[in-house]
């Protein structure tokens, strides 16, 4: 089941994020986004347990995926695919024309997932993300919905 959630669910988002095994987005960033306008989030419940989420911003006919994370215990069961599918379908209903995102160059699983939905690389942000050894590039990706 997918729920359209508000800031009341922020603790669940933080908990999934910190259990996703990726570079955590962090409490500060999640709280910051939840205080902005035009943000939204969908929470995936797997047998009533919070399993994954997507956080996004929609402004006029453009949307940005700000974060997508699935709890390690629920990964590789299609949760991210279902969330993305739902999000893109909702974008279509709202006449969103384009969706943008940024992803770490090393995050091949996420890049593969986005590419399978038709996202294409549109640019590179050099040394955009911190790593334990330094920095890595970010890929800008986009897909056109309508
Ligand atoms: C990336 C992430 C969201 C994928 O979530 P998930 O629910 O496990 O993904 P799904 O089960 O829906 O898999 C969808 C597709 O993603 C890719 N994928 C996901 N995990 C993968 C893995 N471990 N190995 C290879 N491909 C993988 C595959 O293309 C897969 O499709 P397929 O099964 O038909 O090959 C999850 O691994 C995660 O939370 N990672 C940490 C946070 C993160 O990196 N978020 C993205 C930030 S932009």
Coordinates of C-alpha atoms and ligand atoms in Angstrom, one line a residue:
X1 CA 0.0 0.0 0.0
X2 CA 1.2 3.5 -0.8
X3 CA 0.3 6.5 1.4
X4 CA 0.5 10.1 0.5
X5 CA 2.2 11.5 3.7
X6 CA 2.9 14.8 5.4
X7 CA 5.5 16.0 7.9
X8 CA 3.7 13.9 10.6
X9 CA 5.5 10.9 9.0
X10 CA 9.0 12.4 9.1
X11 CA 10.3 10.1 11.8
X12 CA 9.4 7.1 9.7
X13 CA 11.1 8.5 6.7
X14 CA 14.2 9.2 8.8
X15 CA 14.2 5.7 10.1
X16 CA 13.9 4.1 6.6
X17 CA 16.6 6.4 5.3
X18 CA 19.1 5.4 8.0
X19 CA 18.3 1.7 7.4
X20 CA 18.7 1.8 3.6
X21 CA 22.4 1.2 3.5
X22 CA 23.0 4.1 1.2
X23 CA 24.5 7.4 2.0
X24 CA 21.8 8.7 4.4
X25 CA 20.1 11.8 3.3
X26 CA 20.1 12.8 7.0
X27 CA 17.6 14.2 9.5
X28 CA 18.6 17.8 8.8
X29 CA 17.9 17.6 5.1
X30 CA 14.6 15.7 5.5
X31 CA 13.4 18.2 8.1
X32 CA 14.5 21.1 5.9
X33 CA 12.5 19.8 2.9
X34 CA 9.4 19.1 5.1
X35 CA 9.3 22.8 6.0
X36 CA 9.3 23.9 2.4
X37 CA 6.4 24.5 0.1
X38 CA 5.4 22.1 -2.8
X39 CA 7.1 19.1 -1.3
X40 CA 5.4 15.7 -1.0
X41 CA 6.2 12.2 -0.1
X42 CA 4.8 8.7 -0.7
X43 CA 5.4 6.0 1.9
X44 CA 5.3 2.3 0.9
X45 CA 3.9 0.0 3.5
X46 CA 4.9 -3.7 3.1
X47 CA 2.4 -5.7 5.1
X48 CA 1.8 -2.6 7.2
X49 CA 5.4 -2.0 7.9
X50 CA 7.1 1.2 6.6
X51 CA 9.4 -0.1 3.8
X52 CA 10.3 2.8 1.5
X53 CA 9.6 6.3 0.5
X54 CA 10.0 8.9 -2.2
X55 CA 10.3 12.6 -1.5
X56 CA 9.7 15.1 -4.2
X57 CA 8.9 18.7 -5.1
X58 CA 6.4 19.7 -7.8
X59 CA 6.5 23.2 -9.1
X60 CA 4.3 24.2 -12.1
X61 CA 4.9 21.5 -14.7
X62 CA 8.2 20.3 -13.3
X63 CA 8.9 17.8 -10.5
X64 CA 12.2 16.8 -8.8
X65 CA 12.8 13.6 -7.0
X66 CA 14.7 14.7 -3.8
X67 CA 15.2 11.3 -2.3
X68 CA 14.2 7.7 -2.7
X69 CA 15.1 5.0 -0.1
X70 CA 14.1 1.5 0.8
X71 CA 14.8 -0.2 4.1
X72 CA 17.5 -2.8 3.7
X73 CA 15.2 -5.6 4.8
X74 CA 12.7 -4.8 2.0
X75 CA 15.2 -4.2 -0.9
X76 CA 15.1 -6.1 -4.2
X77 CA 11.4 -6.8 -3.8
X78 CA 10.2 -4.1 -6.2
X79 CA 9.4 -1.5 -3.6
X80 CA 11.4 1.3 -5.3
X81 CA 9.9 0.3 -8.7
X82 CA 6.3 0.6 -7.3
X83 CA 7.0 3.9 -5.7
X84 CA 8.5 5.4 -8.9
X85 CA 5.7 4.0 -10.9
X86 CA 3.1 5.5 -8.6
X87 CA 4.9 8.8 -8.5
X88 CA 5.2 9.1 -12.3
X89 CA 1.6 8.1 -12.7
X90 CA 0.6 10.9 -10.3
X91 CA 2.8 13.4 -12.2
X92 CA 1.0 12.4 -15.4
X93 CA -2.4 13.2 -13.7
X94 CA -1.1 16.6 -12.6
X95 CA 0.2 17.5 -16.1
X96 CA 3.8 17.5 -15.0
X97 CA 6.0 17.6 -18.1
X98 CA 9.4 16.7 -16.8
X99 CA 10.9 15.0 -13.8
X100 CA 14.5 15.7 -12.6
X101 CA 16.8 14.1 -10.1
X102 CA 20.5 13.9 -9.1
X103 CA 22.2 10.7 -8.2
X104 CA 25.8 9.7 -7.1
X105 CA 27.8 8.5 -10.1
X106 CA 28.7 5.3 -8.0
X107 CA 25.1 4.4 -7.3
X108 CA 24.8 2.0 -10.1
X109 CA 21.7 0.2 -8.8
X110 CA 19.8 3.5 -8.5
X111 CA 21.0 4.6 -12.0
X112 CA 19.9 1.3 -13.5
X113 CA 16.5 1.7 -11.8
X114 CA 16.0 5.3 -13.1
X115 CA 17.2 4.3 -16.6
X116 CA 14.6 1.5 -16.7
X117 CA 11.9 4.2 -16.2
X118 CA 13.3 6.2 -19.1
X119 CA 15.4 8.7 -17.2
X120 CA 18.4 10.0 -19.2
X121 CA 21.6 11.6 -18.2
X122 CA 21.5 15.3 -18.9
X123 CA 24.6 16.5 -17.1
X124 CA 27.3 15.9 -14.6
X125 CA 28.0 17.8 -11.3
X126 CA 31.7 17.5 -10.7
X127 CA 32.7 16.5 -7.1
X128 CA 29.2 17.3 -5.9
X129 CA 28.8 14.6 -3.2
X130 CA 31.1 14.0 -0.3
X131 CA 32.5 10.5 0.2
X132 CA 34.7 9.0 2.9
X133 CA 37.7 9.6 0.7
X134 CA 36.8 12.9 -0.8
X135 CA 34.1 13.7 -3.4
X136 CA 32.3 12.1 -6.2
X137 CA 30.4 13.3 -9.2
X138 CA 26.6 13.6 -9.3
X139 CA 24.6 12.7 -12.4
X140 CA 21.7 14.9 -13.4
X141 CA 18.9 12.8 -14.9
X142 CA 15.6 13.8 -16.5
X143 CA 12.6 12.1 -18.0
X144 CA 9.7 13.6 -19.9
X145 CA 6.3 12.5 -18.7
X146 CA 3.7 14.1 -21.0
Ligands
LIG1 C1 18.3 2.1 -4.9 C2 17.1 1.6 -4.0 C3 16.1 2.7 -3.7 C4 16.4 0.4 -4.8 O1 15.3 -0.1 -4.0 P1 14.7 -1.5 -4.2 O2 13.3 -1.5 -3.6 O3 15.6 -2.5 -3.7 O4 14.6 -1.6 -5.8 P2 13.6 -2.6 -6.6 O5 13.5 -3.9 -5.9 O6 12.4 -1.9 -6.9 O7 14.5 -2.8 -7.9 C5 14.3 -2.1 -9.0 C6 15.5 -2.1 -9.9 O8 16.6 -1.4 -9.4 C7 17.8 -2.0 -9.7 N1 18.4 -2.6 -8.5 C8 17.9 -2.3 -7.2 N2 18.7 -3.0 -6.3 C9 19.6 -3.6 -7.0 C10 20.7 -4.5 -6.7 N3 21.1 -4.7 -5.4 N4 21.5 -5.0 -7.7 C11 21.3 -4.7 -9.0 N5 20.2 -3.9 -9.4 C12 19.4 -3.4 -8.4 C13 17.4 -3.1 -10.7 O9 17.3 -2.4 -12.0 C14 16.0 -3.4 -10.3 O10 15.2 -4.0 -11.3 P3 15.3 -5.6 -11.6 O11 15.0 -6.2 -10.3 O12 14.2 -5.7 -12.6 O13 16.6 -5.8 -12.2 C15 17.6 1.0 -2.7 O14 18.7 0.1 -2.9 C16 18.1 2.0 -1.6 O15 17.3 2.5 -0.8 N6 19.4 2.4 -1.7 C17 19.9 3.3 -0.8 C18 19.4 4.7 -1.0 C19 19.6 5.2 -2.4 O16 20.7 4.9 -3.0 N7 18.7 5.9 -3.0 C20 18.8 6.5 -4.3 C21 19.2 7.9 -4.1 S1 19.1 8.8 -5.6

